[in-house]
CSV table of C-alpha atoms and ligand atoms in Angstrom, one decimal:
chain,number,residue,atom,x,y,z
C,1,MET,CA,24.8,0.6,-21.9
C,2,SER,CA,27.6,-1.9,-21.8
C,3,ASP,CA,27.2,-5.7,-21.5
C,4,THR,CA,28.2,-5.5,-17.9
C,5,THR,CA,25.4,-3.1,-16.9
C,6,ALA,CA,23.5,-4.7,-14.1
C,7,PHE,CA,19.8,-5.3,-14.3
C,8,LEU,CA,17.9,-2.6,-12.5
C,9,PRO,CA,14.6,-4.0,-11.0
C,10,PHE,CA,11.8,-1.6,-10.1
C,11,THR,CA,12.2,-2.4,-6.4
C,12,LYS,CA,14.4,-4.4,-4.1
C,13,PRO,CA,14.6,-4.7,-0.3
C,14,THR,CA,17.6,-3.5,1.7
C,15,ILE,CA,18.6,-5.9,4.4
C,16,ASP,CA,21.6,-5.3,6.7
C,17,GLU,CA,23.9,-8.0,8.3
C,18,ASP,CA,22.4,-7.3,11.8
C,19,THR,CA,19.0,-8.3,10.6
C,20,ILE,CA,20.4,-11.5,9.1
C,21,ALA,CA,22.1,-12.2,12.4
C,22,ALA,CA,18.8,-11.4,14.3
C,23,VAL,CA,16.9,-13.9,12.2
C,24,ALA,CA,19.6,-16.5,12.8
C,25,ASN,CA,19.2,-15.9,16.5
C,26,VAL,CA,15.5,-16.5,16.3
C,27,LEU,CA,16.1,-19.8,14.5
C,28,ARG,CA,18.6,-20.8,17.2
C,29,SER,CA,16.4,-19.8,20.0
C,30,GLY,CA,13.8,-22.5,19.2
C,31,TRP,CA,10.9,-20.0,19.5
C,32,LEU,CA,9.9,-19.3,15.9
C,33,THR,CA,6.2,-18.5,16.1
C,34,SER,CA,4.8,-15.2,17.6
C,35,GLY,CA,6.9,-14.4,20.6
C,36,PRO,CA,9.2,-11.7,22.1
C,37,ASN,CA,10.1,-10.3,18.7
C,38,VAL,CA,6.4,-9.8,17.7
C,39,GLN,CA,5.8,-8.1,21.0
C,40,ALA,CA,8.8,-5.9,20.5
C,41,LEU,CA,7.8,-4.9,17.0
C,42,GLU,CA,4.2,-4.1,18.1
C,43,ALA,CA,5.6,-1.9,20.9
C,44,GLN,CA,7.9,-0.1,18.5
C,45,LEU,CA,5.2,0.4,15.9
C,46,SER,CA,2.8,1.7,18.6
C,47,GLU,CA,5.4,4.2,19.7
C,48,TYR,CA,5.9,5.2,16.0
C,49,PHE,CA,2.2,5.8,15.6
C,50,GLY,CA,2.0,8.1,18.6
C,51,GLY,CA,1.1,5.5,21.3
C,52,ARG,CA,-2.0,4.1,19.5
C,53,PRO,CA,-2.4,0.3,19.9
C,54,VAL,CA,-0.9,-1.8,17.1
C,55,ARG,CA,-1.2,-5.5,16.3
C,56,THR,CA,0.8,-7.4,13.6
C,57,PHE,CA,-0.5,-10.0,11.2
C,58,ASN,CA,0.9,-12.2,8.4
C,59,SER,CA,-0.2,-9.9,5.5
C,60,GLY,CA,-1.5,-6.5,4.8
C,61,THR,CA,-4.5,-8.2,3.1
C,62,CYS,CA,-5.7,-10.1,6.2
C,63,THR,CA,-5.0,-6.9,8.3
C,64,MET,CA,-7.7,-5.1,6.3
C,65,GLU,CA,-10.0,-8.0,6.5
C,66,ILE,CA,-9.7,-8.2,10.2
C,67,ALA,CA,-10.4,-4.4,10.5
C,68,LEU,CA,-13.6,-5.0,8.6
C,69,ARG,CA,-14.6,-7.8,10.9
C,70,ILE,CA,-13.8,-5.8,14.0
C,71,ALA,CA,-16.1,-3.0,12.5
C,72,GLY,CA,-18.8,-5.7,12.2
C,73,ILE,CA,-19.0,-5.4,8.4
C,74,GLY,CA,-20.5,-8.3,6.5
C,75,THR,CA,-23.4,-9.5,4.4
C,76,GLY,CA,-25.7,-6.7,3.2
C,77,ASP,CA,-23.2,-3.9,3.9
C,78,GLU,CA,-21.5,-1.7,1.3
C,79,VAL,CA,-18.0,-0.5,1.5
C,80,ILE,CA,-16.7,2.3,-0.8
C,81,THR,CA,-13.2,2.0,-2.2
C,82,THR,CA,-11.0,2.9,-5.2
C,83,PRO,CA,-10.8,0.9,-8.4
C,84,ASN,CA,-7.1,1.9,-8.6
C,85,SER,CA,-5.3,-0.4,-6.1
C,86,TRP,CA,-3.9,-3.8,-5.7
C,87,VAL,CA,-6.9,-6.2,-5.9
C,88,ALA,CA,-6.6,-7.1,-2.2
C,89,THR,CA,-8.3,-3.8,-1.3
C,90,ALA,CA,-11.5,-4.9,-2.9
C,91,ASN,CA,-11.2,-8.6,-2.3
C,92,VAL,CA,-11.2,-8.2,1.4
C,93,ILE,CA,-14.6,-6.5,1.2
C,94,ILE,CA,-16.1,-9.5,-0.7
C,95,GLU,CA,-14.4,-11.9,1.8
C,96,THR,CA,-16.5,-10.5,4.6
C,97,GLY,CA,-19.7,-10.9,2.6
C,98,ALA,CA,-20.1,-7.1,2.0
C,99,THR,CA,-20.3,-5.4,-1.5
C,100,PRO,CA,-17.5,-3.2,-2.8
C,101,VAL,CA,-18.7,0.1,-4.3
C,102,PHE,CA,-16.1,2.0,-6.4
C,103,ALA,CA,-15.6,5.7,-6.8
C,104,ASP,CA,-13.3,6.8,-9.6
C,105,ILE,CA,-9.9,8.4,-8.9
C,106,ASP,CA,-8.4,11.8,-9.1
C,107,PRO,CA,-6.3,12.0,-12.4
C,108,LYS,CA,-3.4,13.8,-10.6
C,109,THR,CA,-3.1,12.1,-7.2
C,110,HIS,CA,-4.5,8.7,-8.4
C,111,ASN,CA,-6.3,8.5,-5.0
C,112,ILE,CA,-10.0,8.1,-4.6
C,113,ASP,CA,-11.8,11.2,-5.8
C,114,LEU,CA,-13.6,12.4,-2.6
C,115,ASP,CA,-15.9,14.5,-4.8
C,116,LYS,CA,-17.3,11.2,-6.1
C,117,VAL,CA,-17.6,9.4,-2.8
C,118,GLU,CA,-20.7,11.2,-1.4
C,119,ALA,CA,-22.7,10.4,-4.5
C,120,VAL,CA,-22.3,6.6,-4.0
C,121,ILE,CA,-23.2,6.6,-0.3
C,122,THR,CA,-26.4,4.7,0.5
C,123,SER,CA,-28.2,3.6,3.6
C,124,ARG,CA,-26.2,0.4,3.4
C,125,THR,CA,-22.8,2.1,3.3
C,126,LYS,CA,-20.8,1.2,6.4
C,127,ALA,CA,-17.2,2.1,5.6
C,128,ILE,CA,-14.7,3.6,3.2
C,129,ILE,CA,-11.4,2.1,2.3
C,130,PRO,CA,-9.2,4.8,0.8
C,131,VAL,CA,-5.7,4.0,-0.4
C,132,HIS,CA,-2.8,6.4,0.0
C,133,MET,CA,-1.4,5.6,-3.5
C,134,CYS,CA,2.4,5.4,-3.8
C,135,GLY,CA,2.5,6.9,-0.3
C,136,LEU,CA,0.7,10.1,-1.2
C,137,PRO,CA,-2.0,10.6,1.4
C,138,CYS,CA,-5.6,11.3,0.5
C,139,ASP,CA,-7.0,14.6,1.8
C,140,MET,CA,-7.5,13.5,5.4
C,141,ASP,CA,-9.5,16.5,6.5
C,142,ARG,CA,-12.1,15.9,3.8
C,143,LEU,CA,-12.1,12.1,4.1
C,144,TYR,CA,-12.8,12.2,7.8
C,145,ALA,CA,-15.3,15.0,7.4
C,146,ILE,CA,-17.3,12.7,5.0
C,147,ALA,CA,-16.9,9.7,7.4
C,148,ASP,CA,-18.2,11.8,10.3
C,149,LYS,CA,-21.1,13.2,8.4
C,150,TYR,CA,-22.4,9.8,7.3
C,151,LYS,CA,-21.2,7.9,10.4
C,152,LEU,CA,-18.9,5.6,8.4
C,153,ARG,CA,-15.9,3.6,9.6
C,154,VAL,CA,-12.6,4.2,7.8
C,155,ILE,CA,-10.1,1.5,7.1
C,156,GLU,CA,-7.1,3.3,5.6
C,157,ASP,CA,-5.3,1.1,3.2
C,158,ALA,CA,-1.9,2.6,4.2
C,159,ALA,CA,0.0,-0.5,2.8
C,160,GLN,CA,2.3,1.9,0.9
C,161,ALA,CA,2.3,4.8,3.3
C,162,ILE,CA,4.5,4.1,6.3
C,163,GLY,CA,6.3,7.3,7.1
C,164,SER,CA,3.9,9.5,5.1
C,165,THR,CA,2.5,12.5,6.9
C,166,TRP,CA,-0.6,14.7,6.7
C,167,LYS,CA,0.0,18.3,7.8
C,168,GLY,CA,2.9,17.3,10.0
C,169,LYS,CA,1.2,14.2,11.5
C,170,ARG,CA,2.2,10.7,10.6
C,171,ILE,CA,-0.3,8.5,8.7
C,172,GLY,CA,-1.4,6.0,11.4
C,173,SER,CA,-1.0,8.4,14.3
C,174,PHE,CA,-4.6,9.6,13.9
C,175,GLY,CA,-7.8,8.6,12.2
C,176,ASP,CA,-9.8,5.3,12.5
C,177,PHE,CA,-8.3,1.9,11.5
C,178,VAL,CA,-5.0,2.2,9.6
C,179,SER,CA,-3.6,-0.8,7.9
C,180,PHE,CA,0.0,-1.2,6.7
C,181,SER,CA,1.7,-4.0,4.7
C,182,PHE,CA,5.2,-5.3,5.2
C,183,GLN,CA,5.3,-7.3,1.9
C,184,VAL,CA,8.8,-7.3,0.4
C,185,ASN,CA,8.2,-4.3,-2.0
C,186,LYS,CA,7.0,-1.9,0.7
C,187,ASN,CA,9.2,0.8,2.3
C,188,ILE,CA,9.9,-1.6,5.2
C,189,MET,CA,9.2,-5.3,5.0
C,190,THR,CA,9.0,-8.5,7.0
C,191,GLY,CA,9.1,-10.9,4.0
C,192,GLU,CA,5.3,-11.0,4.3
C,193,GLY,CA,3.3,-9.2,7.0
C,194,GLY,CA,1.2,-6.3,8.1
C,195,CYS,CA,0.0,-4.3,11.0
C,196,LEU,CA,-3.2,-2.6,12.1
C,197,VAL,CA,-3.4,0.6,14.2
C,198,LEU,CA,-6.5,0.4,16.4
C,199,ASN,CA,-8.5,2.7,18.5
C,200,ASN,CA,-9.0,1.0,21.9
C,201,ALA,CA,-8.6,-2.1,24.1
C,202,GLU,CA,-11.8,-3.7,22.9
C,203,GLU,CA,-10.7,-3.6,19.3
C,204,VAL,CA,-7.3,-5.0,20.3
C,205,ARG,CA,-9.1,-7.9,22.1
C,206,LEU,CA,-11.1,-8.6,18.9
C,207,ALA,CA,-8.0,-8.3,16.7
C,208,GLU,CA,-6.2,-10.9,18.8
C,209,LYS,CA,-9.1,-13.3,18.6
C,210,TYR,CA,-9.6,-13.0,14.8
C,211,ARG,CA,-5.9,-13.5,14.3
C,212,LEU,CA,-5.9,-16.8,16.1
C,213,GLN,CA,-9.0,-18.9,15.4
C,214,GLY,CA,-11.3,-16.8,17.6
C,215,VAL,CA,-9.6,-18.3,20.7
C,216,THR,CA,-9.8,-16.8,24.2
C,217,ARG,CA,-7.6,-18.5,26.8
C,218,SER,CA,-8.0,-18.4,30.6
C,219,GLY,CA,-5.7,-20.1,33.1
C,220,LEU,CA,-3.4,-23.0,32.1
C,221,ASP,CA,-5.9,-25.2,30.4
C,222,GLY,CA,-8.9,-22.9,29.7
C,223,ILE,CA,-9.9,-22.2,26.1
C,224,ASP,CA,-13.0,-21.1,24.4
C,225,VAL,CA,-13.9,-20.1,20.8
C,226,ASP,CA,-16.9,-17.7,20.4
C,227,VAL,CA,-16.1,-16.1,17.0
C,228,LEU,CA,-14.8,-17.5,13.8
C,229,GLY,CA,-11.2,-16.5,13.4
C,230,GLY,CA,-8.3,-17.5,11.1
C,231,LYS,CA,-4.6,-18.1,11.3
C,232,TYR,CA,-3.1,-14.7,10.7
C,233,ASN,CA,-0.3,-14.3,13.3
C,234,MET,CA,3.1,-13.0,12.4
C,235,THR,CA,6.2,-15.3,13.1
C,236,ASP,CA,9.1,-14.1,15.3
C,237,ILE,CA,11.3,-14.7,12.2
C,238,ALA,CA,9.3,-12.1,10.3
C,239,ALA,CA,9.2,-9.7,13.4
C,240,ALA,CA,13.0,-9.9,13.7
C,241,ILE,CA,13.2,-8.7,10.1
C,242,GLY,CA,10.8,-5.9,10.9
C,243,LEU,CA,12.8,-4.8,13.9
C,244,GLY,CA,15.9,-4.6,11.7
C,245,GLN,CA,14.0,-2.6,9.1
C,246,MET,CA,12.5,-0.1,11.6
C,247,LYS,CA,16.0,1.0,12.4
C,248,HIS,CA,16.4,2.2,8.8
C,249,LEU,CA,12.9,3.5,8.1
C,250,ALA,CA,13.7,7.2,8.3
C,251,GLU,CA,16.9,6.8,6.3
C,252,PHE,CA,15.2,4.6,3.6
C,253,ASN,CA,12.4,7.2,3.2
C,254,ALA,CA,14.9,10.1,3.0
C,255,LYS,CA,16.8,8.2,0.3
C,256,ARG,CA,13.6,7.5,-1.6
C,257,ALA,CA,12.7,11.2,-1.5
C,258,SER,CA,16.2,12.2,-2.7
C,259,LEU,CA,16.0,9.8,-5.6
C,260,ALA,CA,12.5,11.0,-6.5
C,261,LYS,CA,13.8,14.6,-6.4
C,262,HIS,CA,16.5,13.5,-8.8
C,263,TYR,CA,13.9,12.0,-11.2
C,264,PHE,CA,12.1,15.3,-11.4
C,265,ASP,CA,15.4,17.2,-11.9
C,266,CYS,CA,16.4,14.8,-14.7
C,267,PHE,CA,13.1,14.8,-16.4
C,268,GLY,CA,13.1,18.6,-16.4
C,269,ASN,CA,10.2,21.1,-16.5
C,270,ASP,CA,9.2,20.6,-20.1
C,271,PHE,CA,9.1,16.8,-20.1
C,272,GLU,CA,5.4,16.4,-19.7
C,273,ALA,CA,4.5,19.0,-22.3
C,274,SER,CA,7.0,17.6,-24.9
C,275,SER,CA,6.2,13.9,-24.3
C,276,GLY,CA,2.6,13.9,-23.3
C,277,ALA,CA,3.5,11.6,-20.4
C,278,GLU,CA,2.4,12.5,-16.8
C,279,LEU,CA,4.8,12.5,-13.8
C,280,PRO,CA,3.6,12.1,-10.2
C,281,VAL,CA,2.6,15.0,-8.0
C,282,ALA,CA,5.8,16.4,-6.7
C,283,ASP,CA,4.8,16.4,-3.0
C,284,PHE,CA,7.9,16.4,-0.9
C,285,GLU,CA,5.9,17.3,2.2
C,286,HIS,CA,3.5,14.4,2.7
C,287,SER,CA,4.6,11.4,0.5
C,288,ASN,CA,7.0,8.6,1.6
C,289,TRP,CA,7.8,8.1,-2.1
C,290,HIS,CA,6.8,4.4,-2.1
C,291,MET,CA,6.7,4.4,-5.9
C,292,PHE,CA,7.5,6.8,-8.8
C,293,HIS,CA,5.1,6.3,-11.6
C,294,LEU,CA,4.9,7.6,-15.2
C,295,VAL,CA,1.6,7.6,-17.1
C,296,LEU,CA,2.4,7.0,-20.8
C,297,PRO,CA,0.7,9.0,-23.5
C,298,GLU,CA,-2.1,7.1,-25.4
C,299,ARG,CA,0.1,6.7,-28.5
C,300,ILE,CA,2.5,4.5,-26.6
C,301,HIS,CA,1.7,0.8,-26.1
C,302,ARG,CA,2.7,-0.1,-22.6
C,303,ALA,CA,3.9,-3.7,-23.2
C,304,ASP,CA,6.2,-2.5,-26.0
C,305,PHE,CA,7.5,0.3,-23.8
C,306,MET,CA,8.2,-2.2,-21.0
C,307,GLN,CA,10.0,-4.5,-23.5
C,308,THR,CA,12.2,-1.7,-24.8
C,309,MET,CA,13.2,-0.8,-21.2
C,310,LEU,CA,13.8,-4.4,-20.4
C,311,ASP,CA,16.1,-4.7,-23.4
C,312,GLN,CA,18.1,-1.9,-21.7
C,313,LYS,CA,18.1,-4.0,-18.4
C,314,ILE,CA,15.5,-1.8,-16.7
C,315,GLY,CA,12.6,-3.5,-15.0
C,316,LEU,CA,9.3,-1.7,-14.7
C,317,GLY,CA,6.2,-2.4,-12.8
C,318,TYR,CA,2.6,-1.3,-13.4
C,319,HIS,CA,0.5,-0.3,-10.4
C,320,TYR,CA,-2.3,-0.9,-11.0
C,321,ARG,CA,-4.8,-2.4,-13.6
C,322,ALA,CA,-8.3,-1.2,-12.6
C,323,ILE,CA,-9.8,-3.7,-10.3
C,324,HIS,CA,-13.3,-3.7,-11.7
C,325,LEU,CA,-12.1,-4.9,-15.1
C,326,PHE,CA,-10.7,-8.2,-13.8
C,327,THR,CA,-12.8,-11.2,-14.8
C,328,TYR,CA,-14.0,-11.9,-11.3
C,329,TYR,CA,-15.3,-8.4,-11.0
C,330,ARG,CA,-16.8,-8.3,-14.5
C,331,GLU,CA,-18.7,-11.4,-13.5
C,332,ARG,CA,-20.2,-9.3,-10.6
C,333,GLY,CA,-21.5,-6.7,-13.0
C,334,PHE,CA,-18.7,-4.2,-13.5
C,335,THR,CA,-17.9,-3.2,-17.1
C,336,ASP,CA,-15.7,-0.9,-19.2
C,337,GLY,CA,-16.3,2.8,-19.0
C,338,MET,CA,-17.6,2.8,-15.4
C,339,PHE,CA,-14.5,4.4,-13.9
C,340,PRO,CA,-12.7,6.0,-17.0
C,341,ILE,CA,-9.8,7.6,-15.1
C,342,ALA,CA,-8.8,4.5,-13.3
C,343,GLU,CA,-9.2,2.6,-16.6
C,344,ARG,CA,-6.9,5.0,-18.5
C,345,ILE,CA,-4.3,5.0,-15.7
C,346,GLY,CA,-4.6,1.2,-15.4
C,347,LYS,CA,-3.7,0.8,-19.0
C,348,GLN,CA,-1.0,3.4,-19.3
C,349,ILE,CA,0.8,3.6,-16.0
C,350,VAL,CA,4.3,2.2,-15.4
C,351,THR,CA,6.4,2.2,-12.2
C,352,LEU,CA,10.0,3.3,-12.5
C,353,PRO,CA,12.7,1.8,-10.4
C,354,LEU,CA,12.9,3.4,-6.9
C,355,PHE,CA,14.5,1.8,-3.9
C,356,PRO,CA,17.0,2.9,-1.2
C,357,SER,CA,20.1,1.2,-2.6
C,358,MET,CA,19.7,2.8,-6.0
C,359,THR,CA,22.0,5.6,-7.0
C,360,ASN,CA,21.5,8.9,-8.8
C,361,SER,CA,23.3,7.5,-11.8
C,362,ASP,CA,20.7,4.7,-11.9
C,363,VAL,CA,18.0,7.4,-12.0
C,364,GLU,CA,19.9,9.1,-14.9
C,365,ARG,CA,20.1,5.8,-16.8
C,366,VAL,CA,16.3,5.3,-16.4
C,367,VAL,CA,15.4,8.8,-17.4
C,368,SER,CA,17.6,8.8,-20.6
C,369,ALA,CA,16.0,5.4,-21.6
C,370,VAL,CA,12.5,6.8,-21.0
C,371,LYS,CA,13.3,10.0,-23.0
C,372,SER,CA,14.7,8.0,-25.9
C,373,CYS,CA,11.4,6.1,-26.1
C,374,LEU,CA,9.1,9.1,-25.7
C,375,LEU,CA,10.8,12.2,-27.2
R,401,LIG,C1,0.8,-4.4,-0.8
R,401,LIG,C2,-0.6,-3.9,-0.8
R,401,LIG,C3,-1.7,-4.6,-0.3
R,401,LIG,C4,-1.6,-6.0,0.2
R,401,LIG,O1,-0.6,-6.2,1.2
R,401,LIG,P1,0.0,-7.7,1.4
R,401,LIG,O2,0.9,-7.5,2.6
R,401,LIG,O3,0.7,-8.1,0.1
R,401,LIG,O4,-1.2,-8.6,1.7
R,401,LIG,C5,-2.9,-4.0,-0.2
R,401,LIG,N1,-3.1,-2.7,-0.7
R,401,LIG,C6,-2.1,-2.0,-1.3
R,401,LIG,C7,-2.4,-0.6,-1.8
R,401,LIG,C8,-0.8,-2.6,-1.4
R,401,LIG,O5,0.1,-1.9,-1.9
């Protein structure tokens, strides 16, 4: 590595000049809040998800909270989710007054272990929030079989899964509620934002109310508020970014897959056996390759490893620390040892750089730095 080697972050958005111009046009137009760009983005997303209704919001987090509210979930209800996610996934359950119930994850896919879900269903269970971790979908057949059997709503946390597929069908094009995030790190972004795929016109009506203070309008001066809503609408500035990103979604995801393939080629077949580290599942059929992770062997201290990589101008992430071990969750009764797989992954996982403007030689630089630490 020479002094002139550029810092390689673990992720970075790709934004073209047309998108910058489109944002400038919104600013010049004088209409900055939700308007024609939001409507156009919702129409495009709906088409992308096979014609299902879609509404946009100002974050993936509020998108999931609104789905829970539409499903009527609140105080006294239990919602099953994974301890291995961004904390938002569990926080939204508590926001509605319901109780999060965790089921541990599968050590290979890092998704919720569906074998462990049925055991924690009670008469108070109303919904499941599975996460398609790093864009690798959960087993959708089994997930929806369990939901059907116990009459549970599903809110898919597909924040990371735009463009992922299950047996040839796009995530979002089927199922119950499907929530996406357009936060800057995601495969497409709007600065901040999210969208929800819904089932019918009644759910759309409720989504629009919850997104804007519970307001219903009629005529020029008619207004009523009959539910408690918030301020969750997307701006036209953000939607203009989203429209620009949508044009590149297929190309971004193809580039991510090609870089992921190169990671596997560079690590080689014997890397796991010789290092004790774990690579992701090499699923080039279903995943959108949102992230490429590495689970470090127990003998390696993660912070030291991250520092060594940083010294070589390589930025790593870690996705995620187990949610139930955060102070707020410990104060609600969760403790060490409850979900050992999520705890081990949460302590040892790192996210390697992966984003569309990276090159194969960037991948090679990362792999040789990892190998010099671990082998
Ligand atoms: C990004 C993300 C969220 C939150 O989305 P925001 O748009 O940042 O609110 C929730 N869950 C998962 C799995 C995510 O990756």
